């Protein structure tokens, strides 16, 4: 249950830490470690998922195209339109 004395930002961080602990039930760290590895890592993964969905959308719209690199990674680049 949310604590009425926590502002929205602090409650969001508490929720992120809780999600992290649900996935890593033996985790233990310092305050700096929690901030860097638990919270920022959680946010990075969530943002990466959003960016991936955005890139798929841009590909579908014909704004971005993909190329496969030799190591199997995907390279995204703008679609080049030749003006006449």
PDB file of C-alpha atoms in Angstrom:
ATOM      1  CA  UNK A   1       0.000   0.000   0.000  1.00  0.00           C
ATOM      2  CA  UNK A   2       1.461   3.394  -0.940  1.00  0.00           C
ATOM      3  CA  UNK A   3       2.581   5.538   1.974  1.00  0.00           C
ATOM      4  CA  UNK A   4       0.741   8.874   2.025  1.00  0.00           C
ATOM      5  CA  UNK A   5       3.945  10.631   3.083  1.00  0.00           C
ATOM      6  CA  UNK A   6       5.959   9.546   0.043  1.00  0.00           C
ATOM      7  CA  UNK A   7       5.875  11.781  -3.004  1.00  0.00           C
ATOM      8  CA  UNK A   8       5.247  10.218  -6.410  1.00  0.00           C
ATOM      9  CA  UNK A   9       8.932  10.094  -7.361  1.00  0.00           C
ATOM     10  CA  UNK A  10       9.938   8.285  -4.174  1.00  0.00           C
ATOM     11  CA  UNK A  11       7.019   5.869  -4.520  1.00  0.00           C
ATOM     12  CA  UNK A  12       8.075   5.138  -8.109  1.00  0.00           C
ATOM     13  CA  UNK A  13      11.612   4.341  -6.972  1.00  0.00           C
ATOM     14  CA  UNK A  14      10.273   2.111  -4.196  1.00  0.00           C
ATOM     15  CA  UNK A  15       8.204   0.261  -6.804  1.00  0.00           C
ATOM     16  CA  UNK A  16      11.250  -0.145  -9.070  1.00  0.00           C
ATOM     17  CA  UNK A  17      13.296  -1.545  -6.188  1.00  0.00           C
ATOM     18  CA  UNK A  18      10.474  -3.936  -5.321  1.00  0.00           C
ATOM     19  CA  UNK A  19      10.318  -5.199  -8.934  1.00  0.00           C
ATOM     20  CA  UNK A  20      14.091  -5.663  -8.923  1.00  0.00           C
ATOM     21  CA  UNK A  21      13.942  -7.654  -5.685  1.00  0.00           C
ATOM     22  CA  UNK A  22      11.183  -9.860  -7.049  1.00  0.00           C
ATOM     23  CA  UNK A  23      13.552 -10.876  -9.847  1.00  0.00           C
ATOM     24  CA  UNK A  24      16.710 -10.986  -7.670  1.00  0.00           C
ATOM     25  CA  UNK A  25      15.618 -12.310  -4.301  1.00  0.00           C
ATOM     26  CA  UNK A  26      19.160 -12.719  -2.954  1.00  0.00           C
ATOM     27  CA  UNK A  27      20.261  -9.159  -3.847  1.00  0.00           C
ATOM     28  CA  UNK A  28      22.113  -7.032  -1.319  1.00  0.00           C
ATOM     29  CA  UNK A  29      23.985  -3.784  -1.926  1.00  0.00           C
ATOM     30  CA  UNK A  30      24.983  -0.368  -0.618  1.00  0.00           C
ATOM     31  CA  UNK A  31      22.886   2.729  -1.262  1.00  0.00           C
ATOM     32  CA  UNK A  32      25.171   3.604  -4.194  1.00  0.00           C
ATOM     33  CA  UNK A  33      24.845   0.077  -5.557  1.00  0.00           C
ATOM     34  CA  UNK A  34      21.069   0.119  -5.228  1.00  0.00           C
ATOM     35  CA  UNK A  35      20.902   3.447  -7.076  1.00  0.00           C
ATOM     36  CA  UNK A  36      23.289   2.389  -9.840  1.00  0.00           C
ATOM     37  CA  UNK A  37      22.584  -1.299 -10.317  1.00  0.00           C
ATOM     38  CA  UNK A  38      19.044  -1.793  -9.143  1.00  0.00           C
ATOM     39  CA  UNK A  39      17.224   1.417 -10.035  1.00  0.00           C
ATOM     40  CA  UNK A  40      19.182   2.699 -13.038  1.00  0.00           C
ATOM     41  CA  UNK A  41      19.526  -0.795 -14.503  1.00  0.00           C
ATOM     42  CA  UNK A  42      15.767  -1.337 -14.135  1.00  0.00           C
ATOM     43  CA  UNK A  43      15.074   1.999 -15.831  1.00  0.00           C
ATOM     44  CA  UNK A  44      17.567   1.298 -18.595  1.00  0.00           C
ATOM     45  CA  UNK A  45      15.901  -2.027 -19.397  1.00  0.00           C
ATOM     46  CA  UNK A  46      12.454  -0.453 -19.422  1.00  0.00           C
ATOM     47  CA  UNK A  47      13.638   2.381 -21.673  1.00  0.00           C
ATOM     48  CA  UNK A  48      15.413  -0.076 -23.970  1.00  0.00           C
ATOM     49  CA  UNK A  49      12.130  -1.926 -24.444  1.00  0.00           C
ATOM     50  CA  UNK A  50      10.376   1.346 -25.328  1.00  0.00           C
ATOM     51  CA  UNK A  51      13.138   2.298 -27.775  1.00  0.00           C
ATOM     52  CA  UNK A  52      12.905  -1.115 -29.413  1.00  0.00           C
ATOM     53  CA  UNK A  53       9.164  -0.692 -29.929  1.00  0.00           C
ATOM     54  CA  UNK A  54       9.723   2.818 -31.302  1.00  0.00           C
ATOM     55  CA  UNK A  55      12.328   1.550 -33.781  1.00  0.00           C
ATOM     56  CA  UNK A  56       9.966  -1.189 -34.995  1.00  0.00           C
ATOM     57  CA  UNK A  57       7.305   1.474 -35.511  1.00  0.00           C
ATOM     58  CA  UNK A  58       9.707   3.715 -37.443  1.00  0.00           C
ATOM     59  CA  UNK A  59      10.682   0.765 -39.649  1.00  0.00           C
ATOM     60  CA  UNK A  60       7.023   0.030 -40.359  1.00  0.00           C
ATOM     61  CA  UNK A  61       6.499   3.693 -41.272  1.00  0.00           C
ATOM     62  CA  UNK A  62       9.405   3.607 -43.726  1.00  0.00           C
ATOM     63  CA  UNK A  63      11.406   6.195 -41.782  1.00  0.00           C
ATOM     64  CA  UNK A  64      14.144   3.822 -40.637  1.00  0.00           C
ATOM     65  CA  UNK A  65      15.601   0.720 -42.216  1.00  0.00           C
ATOM     66  CA  UNK A  66      17.676  -2.064 -40.742  1.00  0.00           C
ATOM     67  CA  UNK A  67      20.865  -3.777 -41.768  1.00  0.00           C
ATOM     68  CA  UNK A  68      22.367  -6.888 -40.218  1.00  0.00           C
ATOM     69  CA  UNK A  69      25.923  -6.560 -38.959  1.00  0.00           C
ATOM     70  CA  UNK A  70      28.378  -9.486 -39.220  1.00  0.00           C
ATOM     71  CA  UNK A  71      27.970 -10.209 -35.498  1.00  0.00           C
ATOM     72  CA  UNK A  72      24.189 -10.531 -35.896  1.00  0.00           C
ATOM     73  CA  UNK A  73      23.310  -7.179 -34.331  1.00  0.00           C
ATOM     74  CA  UNK A  74      20.862  -4.927 -36.118  1.00  0.00           C
ATOM     75  CA  UNK A  75      21.922  -1.483 -37.327  1.00  0.00           C
ATOM     76  CA  UNK A  76      19.217   1.145 -37.722  1.00  0.00           C
ATOM     77  CA  UNK A  77      19.597   3.989 -40.221  1.00  0.00           C
ATOM     78  CA  UNK A  78      17.316   6.546 -41.845  1.00  0.00           C
ATOM     79  CA  UNK A  79      15.807   5.575 -45.150  1.00  0.00           C
ATOM     80  CA  UNK A  80      17.584   7.573 -47.818  1.00  0.00           C
ATOM     81  CA  UNK A  81      15.264   9.243 -50.287  1.00  0.00           C
ATOM     82  CA  UNK A  82      16.810  10.388 -53.547  1.00  0.00           C
ATOM     83  CA  UNK A  83      15.349  13.718 -54.616  1.00  0.00           C
ATOM     84  CA  UNK A  84      14.806  14.246 -58.340  1.00  0.00           C
TER      85      UNK A  84
END
